[in-house]
Coordinates of C-alpha atoms in Angstrom, one line a residue:
M1 CA -13.0 4.2 -27.4
N2 CA -15.0 1.5 -25.7
S3 CA -13.6 1.2 -21.9
V4 CA -13.7 -2.8 -22.4
W5 CA -10.9 -2.7 -24.5
L6 CA -8.6 -1.4 -21.7
A7 CA -9.8 -4.3 -19.5
I8 CA -9.1 -6.9 -22.1
I9 CA -5.7 -5.6 -23.0
G10 CA -4.7 -5.1 -19.3
F11 CA -5.8 -8.6 -18.3
I12 CA -3.8 -10.3 -21.3
V13 CA -0.7 -8.3 -20.3
F14 CA -1.2 -9.4 -16.6
A15 CA -1.8 -13.0 -17.4
L16 CA 1.4 -13.2 -19.7
G17 CA 3.4 -11.5 -17.1
Y18 CA 2.5 -14.0 -14.2
R19 CA 2.4 -17.1 -16.4
Y20 CA 5.8 -16.5 -18.3
Y21 CA 7.7 -13.7 -16.8
S22 CA 7.3 -14.4 -13.1
K23 CA 8.3 -18.1 -13.8
F24 CA 11.3 -17.0 -15.5
I25 CA 12.3 -14.9 -12.5
A26 CA 11.5 -17.7 -10.0
E27 CA 13.4 -20.4 -11.9
K28 CA 16.3 -18.6 -13.3
I29 CA 17.0 -15.4 -11.1
Y30 CA 15.6 -16.1 -7.6
R31 CA 16.0 -19.8 -7.9
L32 CA 13.3 -20.8 -5.4
D33 CA 13.9 -24.0 -3.3
P34 CA 10.7 -26.0 -2.2
D35 CA 13.0 -27.6 0.3
Y36 CA 14.4 -24.5 2.1
V37 CA 13.2 -24.1 5.8
T38 CA 11.6 -20.7 5.9
P39 CA 11.8 -18.3 8.9
A40 CA 8.0 -19.1 9.6
H41 CA 9.0 -22.8 10.7
K42 CA 12.5 -22.0 11.9
Y43 CA 11.4 -19.2 14.4
D44 CA 7.6 -20.4 14.8
D45 CA 6.5 -18.3 17.8
G46 CA 2.8 -18.2 17.2
V47 CA 2.7 -14.4 17.2
D48 CA 4.7 -13.0 14.1
F49 CA 6.1 -16.0 12.8
V50 CA 3.4 -18.4 11.7
P51 CA 3.6 -20.8 8.9
T52 CA 0.6 -20.0 6.7
K53 CA -1.1 -21.5 3.7
K54 CA -0.2 -19.6 0.6
V55 CA -4.1 -18.6 -0.3
V56 CA -4.3 -17.2 3.2
L57 CA -1.0 -15.5 2.9
W58 CA -1.7 -14.0 -0.2
G59 CA -4.9 -12.4 1.1
H60 CA -2.9 -10.9 3.9
H61 CA -0.3 -9.5 1.6
F62 CA -2.8 -8.4 -1.1
S63 CA -4.9 -6.6 1.4
S64 CA -2.0 -5.1 3.3
V65 CA -0.4 -3.6 0.4
A66 CA -3.7 -2.6 -1.6
G67 CA -5.0 0.0 0.8
A68 CA -6.5 3.0 -0.8
S69 CA -3.4 4.0 -2.8
P70 CA -4.0 1.7 -6.1
I71 CA -7.4 3.4 -6.2
L72 CA -6.5 7.0 -5.3
G73 CA -3.2 7.3 -7.3
P74 CA -4.6 6.4 -10.8
A75 CA -7.8 8.3 -10.0
I76 CA -5.8 11.4 -9.6
A77 CA -3.4 10.5 -12.4
L78 CA -6.2 10.7 -14.9
Y79 CA -5.6 14.6 -14.9
W80 CA -3.0 13.8 -17.5
G81 CA -5.3 11.6 -19.4
W82 CA -6.2 7.9 -19.2
G83 CA -3.4 6.9 -21.8
P84 CA -0.3 7.5 -19.6
A85 CA -1.9 6.1 -16.5
F86 CA -2.9 2.9 -18.4
L87 CA 0.5 2.3 -19.6
W88 CA 2.3 2.7 -16.5
V89 CA 0.1 0.6 -14.7
I90 CA 0.2 -2.5 -16.8
L91 CA 3.9 -2.2 -17.8
G92 CA 4.8 -1.1 -14.1
T93 CA 3.1 -4.2 -12.4
V94 CA 4.4 -6.6 -14.9
F95 CA 8.2 -5.4 -15.1
A96 CA 8.8 -3.4 -11.9
A97 CA 6.0 -4.1 -9.2
G98 CA 6.0 -8.0 -9.6
V99 CA 9.8 -8.4 -9.5
H100 CA 10.1 -5.8 -6.5
D101 CA 7.6 -7.5 -4.3
F102 CA 8.6 -10.8 -5.2
G103 CA 12.1 -10.1 -4.8
T104 CA 11.8 -8.2 -1.3
L105 CA 9.9 -11.3 0.0
V106 CA 12.6 -13.9 -1.2
L107 CA 15.4 -11.7 -0.1
S108 CA 13.8 -11.4 3.5
V109 CA 13.1 -15.1 3.6
R110 CA 16.7 -16.0 2.7
N111 CA 17.8 -13.7 5.6
K112 CA 15.7 -14.9 8.7
G113 CA 12.7 -12.7 7.9
Q114 CA 14.5 -9.8 8.5
S115 CA 13.2 -6.4 7.4
I116 CA 14.4 -4.2 4.4
G117 CA 15.9 -1.7 7.0
T118 CA 18.0 -4.5 8.8
L119 CA 19.0 -6.2 5.3
T120 CA 20.4 -2.8 4.6
D121 CA 23.0 -3.0 7.1
R122 CA 24.1 -6.4 6.0
L123 CA 24.1 -5.5 2.2
I124 CA 25.4 -2.1 2.2
G125 CA 26.3 -0.9 5.8
K126 CA 25.3 0.4 9.0
R127 CA 25.3 4.0 7.9
A128 CA 23.1 3.4 5.1
K129 CA 20.8 1.5 7.3
M130 CA 20.1 4.3 9.8
L131 CA 19.5 6.8 7.0
F132 CA 17.2 4.3 5.4
L133 CA 15.4 3.8 8.6
F134 CA 14.8 7.5 8.9
I135 CA 13.1 7.5 5.4
I136 CA 11.0 4.6 6.2
L137 CA 9.9 6.0 9.6
I138 CA 8.6 9.3 7.7
L139 CA 6.8 7.1 5.2
V140 CA 4.9 5.0 7.6
L141 CA 4.2 7.9 9.8
M142 CA 2.5 9.8 6.9
V143 CA 0.6 6.5 6.1
N144 CA -0.7 6.2 9.5
A145 CA -1.7 9.8 9.6
V146 CA -3.2 10.2 6.4
F147 CA -5.1 6.9 6.2
A148 CA -6.5 7.6 9.6
W149 CA -7.8 10.8 8.2
V150 CA -9.1 9.2 5.0
I151 CA -11.1 6.4 6.9
S152 CA -12.5 8.9 9.2
N153 CA -13.5 11.2 6.3
L154 CA -15.2 8.1 4.7
F155 CA -17.1 7.2 7.8
I156 CA -18.2 10.8 8.0
Q157 CA -19.3 11.0 4.4
F158 CA -20.8 7.5 4.0
P159 CA -22.1 6.6 7.6
A160 CA -23.9 3.5 6.3
A161 CA -20.5 1.9 5.8
V162 CA -19.5 2.0 9.5
I163 CA -21.7 -1.2 10.7
P164 CA -20.3 -3.3 7.9
I165 CA -16.8 -2.3 8.7
F166 CA -16.9 -3.1 12.4
I167 CA -18.9 -6.2 12.2
E168 CA -16.0 -7.7 10.4
I169 CA -13.8 -7.4 13.7
P170 CA -15.7 -10.0 15.7
I171 CA -16.2 -12.3 12.7
A172 CA -12.5 -12.3 12.0
I173 CA -11.5 -13.0 15.6
W174 CA -14.0 -15.9 15.6
I175 CA -12.6 -17.3 12.3
G176 CA -9.0 -17.1 13.7
Y177 CA -10.1 -19.1 16.8
A178 CA -12.0 -21.6 14.7
V179 CA -9.3 -22.2 12.4
Y180 CA -6.2 -22.2 14.5
K181 CA -7.7 -23.9 17.7
R182 CA -10.2 -26.1 16.3
K183 CA -8.7 -26.7 12.7
A184 CA -11.6 -25.5 11.0
K185 CA -11.4 -24.5 7.4
M186 CA -11.2 -20.8 6.6
L187 CA -12.9 -20.5 3.4
V188 CA -16.5 -21.1 4.1
P189 CA -16.6 -18.9 7.5
S190 CA -14.9 -16.1 5.4
L191 CA -17.6 -16.3 2.9
I192 CA -20.2 -16.2 5.3
A193 CA -18.7 -13.3 6.9
L194 CA -18.7 -11.5 3.6
A195 CA -22.4 -12.2 3.1
V196 CA -23.0 -10.8 6.5
M197 CA -21.0 -7.5 5.8
Y198 CA -22.8 -7.0 2.5
G199 CA -26.1 -7.9 3.9
S200 CA -25.6 -5.4 6.6
A201 CA -24.7 -2.8 3.9
V202 CA -27.9 -3.2 2.2
L203 CA -29.7 -2.8 5.5
T204 CA -27.7 0.4 6.5
S205 CA -28.1 1.9 3.1
K206 CA -32.0 1.6 3.1
L207 CA -32.4 2.2 7.1
P208 CA -31.2 5.6 8.1
F209 CA -31.4 4.8 11.9
L210 CA -28.6 1.9 11.3
Q211 CA -26.3 4.6 9.9
I212 CA -23.7 5.6 12.6
D213 CA -23.6 9.4 11.6
L214 CA -21.4 11.2 14.2
V215 CA -22.0 14.6 12.9
R216 CA -25.8 14.2 13.4
Y217 CA -25.4 12.9 16.8
F218 CA -23.2 15.9 17.7
G219 CA -26.0 18.3 16.5
G220 CA -24.9 19.1 13.0
A221 CA -21.7 20.6 11.1
D222 CA -22.2 24.0 12.5
N223 CA -22.9 23.1 16.2
T224 CA -20.0 23.7 18.7
V225 CA -19.6 20.5 20.7
L226 CA -16.5 20.7 22.9
F227 CA -13.1 22.6 23.1
G228 CA -14.4 24.8 20.2
L229 CA -14.8 21.9 17.9
D230 CA -17.7 21.7 15.7
G231 CA -19.8 18.7 14.9
V232 CA -17.5 17.7 12.0
S233 CA -14.3 18.3 13.6
M234 CA -15.5 16.5 16.9
S235 CA -16.5 13.5 14.6
F236 CA -13.1 13.4 13.0
F237 CA -11.5 13.4 16.6
V238 CA -13.7 10.5 17.9
W239 CA -13.2 8.5 14.8
I240 CA -9.3 8.9 14.6
V241 CA -9.1 8.1 18.4
I242 CA -11.1 4.8 18.0
L243 CA -9.0 3.8 14.7
L244 CA -5.7 4.4 16.5
V245 CA -6.9 2.4 19.7
Y246 CA -8.1 -0.4 17.4
C247 CA -4.6 -0.3 15.5
Y248 CA -2.8 -0.6 18.8
F249 CA -4.7 -3.7 19.6
A250 CA -4.5 -5.2 15.9
S251 CA -0.9 -4.6 15.7
T252 CA 0.1 -6.3 18.9
L253 CA -2.2 -9.4 18.9
P254 CA -0.8 -12.5 17.4
V255 CA -1.4 -12.4 13.4
W256 CA -3.6 -15.4 13.4
K257 CA -6.1 -14.0 15.8
L258 CA -7.1 -11.1 13.8
L259 CA -5.0 -9.9 11.0
Q260 CA -4.8 -13.3 8.8
P261 CA -8.5 -13.9 9.0
R262 CA -9.6 -10.4 8.6
D263 CA -6.9 -9.9 5.6
Y264 CA -8.4 -13.3 4.0
I265 CA -12.0 -11.9 4.4
N266 CA -10.6 -8.7 2.8
S267 CA -9.2 -10.5 0.0
H268 CA -12.4 -12.1 -0.8
Q269 CA -13.9 -8.7 -0.7
L270 CA -11.7 -7.4 -3.2
V271 CA -12.3 -10.4 -5.4
V272 CA -16.0 -9.9 -5.1
G273 CA -15.7 -6.1 -5.5
L274 CA -13.8 -6.5 -8.8
I275 CA -15.9 -9.2 -10.3
M276 CA -18.9 -6.9 -9.6
L277 CA -17.2 -3.9 -11.2
Y278 CA -15.8 -5.8 -14.2
A279 CA -19.1 -7.8 -14.7
G280 CA -21.0 -4.2 -14.7
L281 CA -18.4 -3.0 -17.2
L282 CA -19.1 -5.8 -19.5
V283 CA -22.8 -5.2 -19.1
L284 CA -22.6 -1.4 -19.7
R285 CA -19.7 -1.2 -22.0
P286 CA -19.2 2.6 -21.4
E287 CA -17.4 4.9 -23.6
L288 CA -14.2 6.5 -22.3
T289 CA -15.2 10.2 -21.8
A290 CA -12.1 11.1 -20.1
P291 CA -9.4 12.2 -22.8
M292 CA -6.7 10.1 -23.7
T293 CA -4.1 12.8 -22.9
N294 CA -4.9 16.0 -21.2
E295 CA -3.0 19.2 -22.0
V296 CA -2.2 21.0 -18.6
S297 CA 0.1 24.0 -17.9
D298 CA 0.4 23.5 -13.9
V299 CA 2.0 20.3 -13.4
S300 CA 3.8 18.1 -15.9
W301 CA 3.1 14.3 -16.2
F302 CA 6.9 13.7 -16.5
P303 CA 8.1 12.6 -14.1
L304 CA 5.3 13.3 -11.6
L305 CA 3.1 10.4 -13.1
F306 CA 5.5 7.9 -11.9
I307 CA 5.2 9.3 -8.4
T308 CA 1.4 9.9 -8.4
I309 CA 0.7 6.3 -9.2
A310 CA 2.7 4.2 -6.9
C311 CA 0.7 1.4 -5.7
G312 CA -0.8 -0.3 -8.8
A313 CA 2.5 0.1 -10.6
I314 CA 5.3 -0.1 -8.1
S315 CA 5.5 1.0 -4.4
G316 CA 8.2 0.9 -1.8
F317 CA 5.7 0.3 1.1
H318 CA 5.1 -3.3 -0.5
G319 CA 8.7 -4.0 0.3
L320 CA 8.3 -3.0 4.0
V321 CA 5.0 -5.3 4.0
A322 CA 6.9 -8.2 2.2
S323 CA 9.8 -8.2 4.3
G324 CA 8.0 -7.1 7.4
T325 CA 5.0 -9.4 8.0
T326 CA 4.7 -11.5 4.8
S327 CA 8.2 -13.1 5.0
K328 CA 7.5 -14.4 8.6
Q329 CA 4.5 -16.4 7.4
L330 CA 5.6 -18.1 4.3
D331 CA 5.2 -21.7 4.5
K332 CA 7.4 -22.8 1.3
E333 CA 9.7 -20.6 -0.3
T334 CA 8.1 -21.5 -3.8
D335 CA 5.0 -20.0 -2.5
A336 CA 6.7 -16.6 -2.8
R337 CA 5.9 -16.3 -6.5
F338 CA 2.2 -16.8 -5.9
V339 CA 2.1 -14.3 -2.8
G340 CA 4.5 -11.7 -4.2
Y341 CA 4.2 -11.3 -7.7
L342 CA 0.4 -12.3 -8.0
G343 CA -0.2 -9.8 -5.2
S344 CA 1.1 -7.2 -7.6
V345 CA -1.0 -8.2 -10.4
G346 CA -4.2 -8.2 -8.2
E347 CA -3.1 -4.5 -7.3
G348 CA -2.6 -3.7 -11.1
I349 CA -6.2 -5.0 -11.7
L350 CA -7.5 -2.9 -8.9
A351 CA -5.6 0.3 -10.4
L352 CA -7.0 -0.7 -13.9
I353 CA -10.8 -0.6 -12.7
S354 CA -10.0 2.7 -10.8
I355 CA -8.8 4.2 -14.4
I356 CA -11.7 2.9 -16.3
A357 CA -14.5 3.8 -13.3
V358 CA -13.2 7.4 -13.2
A359 CA -12.3 7.8 -17.3
T360 CA -16.2 6.5 -17.6
L361 CA -17.8 8.5 -14.9
F362 CA -18.3 11.9 -16.7
A363 CA -20.8 12.5 -19.4
N364 CA -18.3 14.1 -21.7
A365 CA -14.7 15.5 -21.7
G366 CA -15.9 19.0 -21.1
D367 CA -17.5 17.7 -17.5
F368 CA -14.0 15.8 -17.0
R369 CA -12.1 18.9 -17.4
A370 CA -14.4 21.0 -15.2
A371 CA -14.0 18.4 -12.4
Y372 CA -10.1 18.0 -13.1
S373 CA -9.6 21.9 -13.6
D374 CA -6.1 21.8 -11.9
F375 CA -3.9 19.3 -10.1
G376 CA -5.3 20.3 -6.7
A377 CA -8.7 19.6 -7.9
A378 CA -7.9 16.1 -9.2
S379 CA -6.1 15.2 -5.9
L380 CA -9.1 16.5 -3.6
G381 CA -11.9 14.6 -5.8
G382 CA -10.0 11.6 -6.8
M383 CA -11.4 9.2 -4.3
S384 CA -15.1 10.4 -4.4
N385 CA -14.7 10.2 -8.3
F386 CA -13.8 6.6 -8.0
I387 CA -16.5 5.6 -5.5
N388 CA -19.2 7.4 -7.8
G389 CA -17.7 5.8 -11.0
A390 CA -17.5 2.4 -9.5
A391 CA -21.1 2.7 -8.2
Q392 CA -22.2 3.7 -11.6
L393 CA -20.3 0.4 -13.0
A394 CA -22.1 -1.6 -10.4
T395 CA -25.4 -0.7 -11.6
G396 CA -24.9 -2.4 -14.7
I397 CA -25.5 -5.8 -12.6
A398 CA -28.8 -4.2 -11.0
I399 CA -27.2 -3.2 -8.0
P400 CA -29.0 0.1 -6.8
A401 CA -26.4 3.1 -6.8
D402 CA -26.9 3.8 -3.1
I403 CA -26.2 0.2 -2.2
A404 CA -23.5 0.0 -4.5
R405 CA -21.8 3.3 -3.0
T406 CA -22.0 1.6 0.4
I407 CA -20.4 -1.6 -0.8
V408 CA -17.4 0.2 -2.6
T409 CA -17.0 2.3 0.5
V410 CA -16.8 -0.8 2.7
I411 CA -14.3 -2.3 0.3
V412 CA -12.2 0.9 0.3
V413 CA -12.1 1.2 4.0
S414 CA -11.5 -2.1 4.7
F415 CA -8.4 -2.1 2.7
A416 CA -7.3 1.2 4.1
A417 CA -7.6 0.1 7.5
T418 CA -5.8 -3.1 6.8
S419 CA -3.0 -1.0 5.4
L420 CA -3.3 1.2 8.6
D421 CA -2.7 -1.4 11.1
T422 CA -0.1 -3.4 9.0
S423 CA 1.6 0.1 8.8
L424 CA 1.4 0.5 12.6
R425 CA 2.8 -3.1 13.2
L426 CA 5.8 -2.3 10.6
M427 CA 6.5 1.2 12.6
R428 CA 6.7 -0.9 15.8
Y429 CA 9.1 -3.3 14.1
I430 CA 11.5 -0.3 13.1
I431 CA 11.2 1.6 16.5
S432 CA 12.4 -1.8 18.0
E433 CA 15.1 -2.1 15.6
I434 CA 16.4 1.3 16.5
G435 CA 16.2 0.5 20.1
S436 CA 18.3 -2.7 19.6
E437 CA 20.7 -0.6 17.5
Y438 CA 21.4 1.9 20.3
N439 CA 21.0 -0.5 22.8
F440 CA 17.7 1.2 24.5
K441 CA 16.0 -1.8 25.7
P442 CA 12.5 0.0 26.6
L443 CA 11.9 0.4 22.7
T444 CA 12.5 -3.3 22.2
N445 CA 9.2 -3.9 24.2
M446 CA 6.5 -4.6 21.7
H447 CA 3.9 -2.4 23.7
V448 CA 6.3 0.5 24.4
A449 CA 7.2 0.4 20.7
T450 CA 3.6 0.4 19.6
S451 CA 2.7 3.1 22.1
V452 CA 5.4 5.3 20.4
A453 CA 4.0 4.5 17.1
V454 CA 0.3 5.4 18.0
V455 CA 1.0 8.4 20.0
S456 CA 3.4 9.9 17.3
S457 CA 0.7 9.1 14.7
A458 CA -2.1 10.9 16.7
A459 CA 0.1 13.8 17.1
L460 CA 0.7 14.2 13.6
V461 CA -2.9 13.8 12.8
L462 CA -4.5 16.0 15.5
I463 CA -1.8 18.8 16.7
P464 CA -1.2 20.8 13.7
K465 CA -3.9 22.0 11.5
G466 CA -3.7 20.3 8.1
P467 CA -4.8 21.7 4.7
N468 CA -8.1 19.6 4.9
G469 CA -9.1 21.1 8.4
F470 CA -8.9 19.5 11.7
G471 CA -7.3 15.9 11.9
S472 CA -5.8 16.3 8.5
G473 CA -2.2 17.2 10.0
G474 CA -0.8 14.3 8.0
Y475 CA -1.5 16.1 4.8
L476 CA 1.2 18.7 5.7
L477 CA 3.8 15.9 4.9
W478 CA 1.7 14.0 2.4
P479 CA 3.4 15.6 -0.8
L480 CA 6.4 14.0 0.3
F481 CA 4.9 10.6 0.4
G482 CA 5.2 9.7 -3.4
T483 CA 8.8 10.4 -3.7
S484 CA 9.9 9.0 -0.3
N485 CA 7.6 5.8 -1.2
Q486 CA 9.3 5.6 -4.7
L487 CA 12.9 6.1 -3.3
L488 CA 12.1 3.3 -0.9
A489 CA 11.2 0.9 -4.0
G490 CA 14.3 2.0 -5.7
V491 CA 16.5 1.4 -2.6
S492 CA 14.7 -2.1 -2.2
L493 CA 15.5 -3.0 -5.9
L494 CA 19.0 -1.9 -5.2
L495 CA 19.3 -4.3 -2.3
I496 CA 18.0 -7.2 -4.1
S497 CA 20.4 -6.3 -7.0
V498 CA 23.4 -6.2 -4.6
W499 CA 22.2 -9.6 -3.1
L500 CA 22.0 -11.2 -6.6
K501 CA 25.4 -10.0 -7.4
K502 CA 26.7 -11.3 -4.4
Q503 CA 25.3 -14.8 -5.2
G504 CA 26.8 -14.5 -8.8
R505 CA 23.3 -14.2 -10.3
N506 CA 22.0 -12.2 -13.2
F507 CA 20.7 -8.9 -11.5
F508 CA 19.7 -7.4 -15.0
Y509 CA 15.8 -7.9 -14.3
T510 CA 16.0 -5.8 -10.9
F511 CA 18.9 -3.4 -12.0
V512 CA 17.0 -1.8 -14.9
P513 CA 13.6 -0.9 -13.1
M514 CA 15.6 0.3 -10.3
I515 CA 17.6 2.8 -12.7
F516 CA 14.1 3.9 -14.1
I517 CA 12.7 4.2 -10.6
F518 CA 15.6 6.2 -9.3
S519 CA 15.8 8.4 -12.3
M520 CA 12.3 9.5 -12.1
T521 CA 12.0 9.7 -8.2
L522 CA 15.1 12.0 -7.9
Y523 CA 14.1 14.1 -10.9
A524 CA 10.8 14.8 -9.3
M525 CA 12.0 15.4 -6.1
F526 CA 14.7 17.8 -7.3
V527 CA 11.9 19.7 -9.0
Q528 CA 9.7 19.8 -6.1
V529 CA 12.3 20.9 -3.6
V530 CA 14.3 23.3 -5.7
F531 CA 11.4 24.9 -7.8
Q532 CA 8.2 24.3 -5.9
W533 CA 8.7 24.3 -2.1
S534 CA 11.9 26.5 -1.9
G535 CA 9.9 29.7 -3.3
L536 CA 12.4 29.9 -6.2
G537 CA 9.5 28.9 -8.7
E538 CA 6.0 30.6 -9.2
T539 CA 4.7 29.0 -5.8
D540 CA 5.1 30.3 -2.3
A541 CA 7.7 28.8 -0.4
N542 CA 7.0 25.8 2.3
M543 CA 9.7 25.5 4.5
L544 CA 8.6 22.5 6.2
L545 CA 8.4 20.5 3.1
F546 CA 11.7 22.2 1.6
I547 CA 13.7 21.1 4.8
L548 CA 12.2 17.8 5.3
G549 CA 12.2 17.2 1.5
G550 CA 16.0 18.3 1.2
I551 CA 16.9 15.9 4.0
I552 CA 15.1 12.9 2.4
F553 CA 16.8 13.8 -1.0
V554 CA 20.2 13.9 0.5
F555 CA 19.9 10.9 2.7
A556 CA 18.6 9.0 -0.5
F557 CA 21.3 10.3 -2.7
W558 CA 24.2 9.2 0.3
I559 CA 22.4 5.8 0.3
I560 CA 22.5 5.5 -3.4
L561 CA 26.5 6.3 -3.4
E562 CA 27.0 3.8 -0.6
A563 CA 25.1 1.1 -2.4
F564 CA 26.8 1.5 -5.7
R565 CA 30.1 1.5 -3.9
V566 CA 29.2 -1.7 -2.5
F567 CA 27.8 -2.8 -5.8
F568 CA 30.7 -2.3 -8.0
K569 CA 33.1 -3.2 -5.4
T570 CA 35.2 -6.4 -6.2
D571 CA 33.7 -8.7 -3.6
K572 CA 35.8 -11.8 -2.6
T573 CA 33.7 -12.6 0.2
P574 CA 31.4 -15.9 -0.1
P575 CA 27.7 -15.4 -0.6
I576 CA 25.5 -14.2 2.3
D577 CA 23.7 -17.3 2.1
T578 CA 25.8 -20.4 1.2
S579 CA 22.7 -22.6 1.1
M580 CA 21.6 -20.9 -2.2

């Protein structure tokens, strides 16, 4: 089958979903009001609450939620063949992710820009809130630790990408200053920044002395540098420290100084990257060499497919971003459809090209099965397979493969870095909320809370030795990410449903995807905790994952019971927001 058909079908479904389904949800279910005074205007502080044009905010939201996950998840899920991954991405985007991201944004805007954690207290109760915050903390901690390793690994593998990535930071700060202090337009400077980044990518691809290759600087992979660390481990250490120091400043600066302009540039990067890859696809029109379905014996696709592909179908992390940073910048409530739902569609388009890039990378099905010999091999090689597959597509528009690889790496790292510092900012919010809850004032200080977030993330990355060597400690917990993330999505949909019910609205459109996500996630988590990590199955016991996974499973089940008790309770109290 020719891969172009997948792109055509996917784009038609996404377009219909945005044009008709999101319009219906906006008008009949969420009932957006153009005159509603959003928190960005009501609490405008120039730091976190900043009214922002919807195109710029879409750039922030899109690039914050995109990260590496909508690329990596589908690239791994190809293990079960491209058919199940394709169906879940297009249907999940339209009927689950769009409603979820859009809904958490509206819910937060209607409640002072508060986060999902705080809203759990208001809608379900204080006990559920604390249980929920625990799950969120584990989730963002994993994101921080693993994304720091992923970016460091890409810097080590593709040193030509380093300068184009770092050159974006001063340009973004300059754009933020020019736009907010001198009232300049953002579009042209952003496009210039993009040209500078890609121009430098061409130079660094062709001129080795411009490649920041730390392993070479440290004398090679086998050279012992310091404290028994060889060249590769020392490189990981240096890059991880640099990244976390950067994140400290990026997550404490006012959003307009770095976060907004950088995310706006990144949104253009993604658009340019997607145009580049889809144009290459149309020129090359490659056949799908991966099988439509792949018979495997070690890990069943049901229910793990729905956990493996999170971003690009539905992801709880999106609700954290929507209610954490995006809701505080929404200019008009009616912008929520464009920012929230269309952000999900953008992710779906990214996940779709990830499927196509990997499914057309291999010469034949035999080569595919050799590369995807088991689930572990699929997980380990997913990102490299995407980069090589995407570079292969880009050659269709006459971009040399080495330059294409650098540009694709720049795009991937840019989004992973955006997710990383947004995740650290969210962790700061959560730590501050916990400080407020227990009246421990030092934690409510922005710099103290950020320091706690940075230090705990660094400790998880560097102190334990992870399965991928030094610096990969976050991977010890990573098997919990998929289920924790999807539990978060289910709870967010449940909160939206409770809120809609309290408003006397139709909650069918959030309730149905919620039931599906909870069913798949709890089923997958039960299988992993009981049959995989406990040692009762064919695999060895992993007590860390068994205990932590068991705690998260119990907490999630507890939250669901608390929420359903509230949900089906006869509520005689007036709606939370009587202005609706």
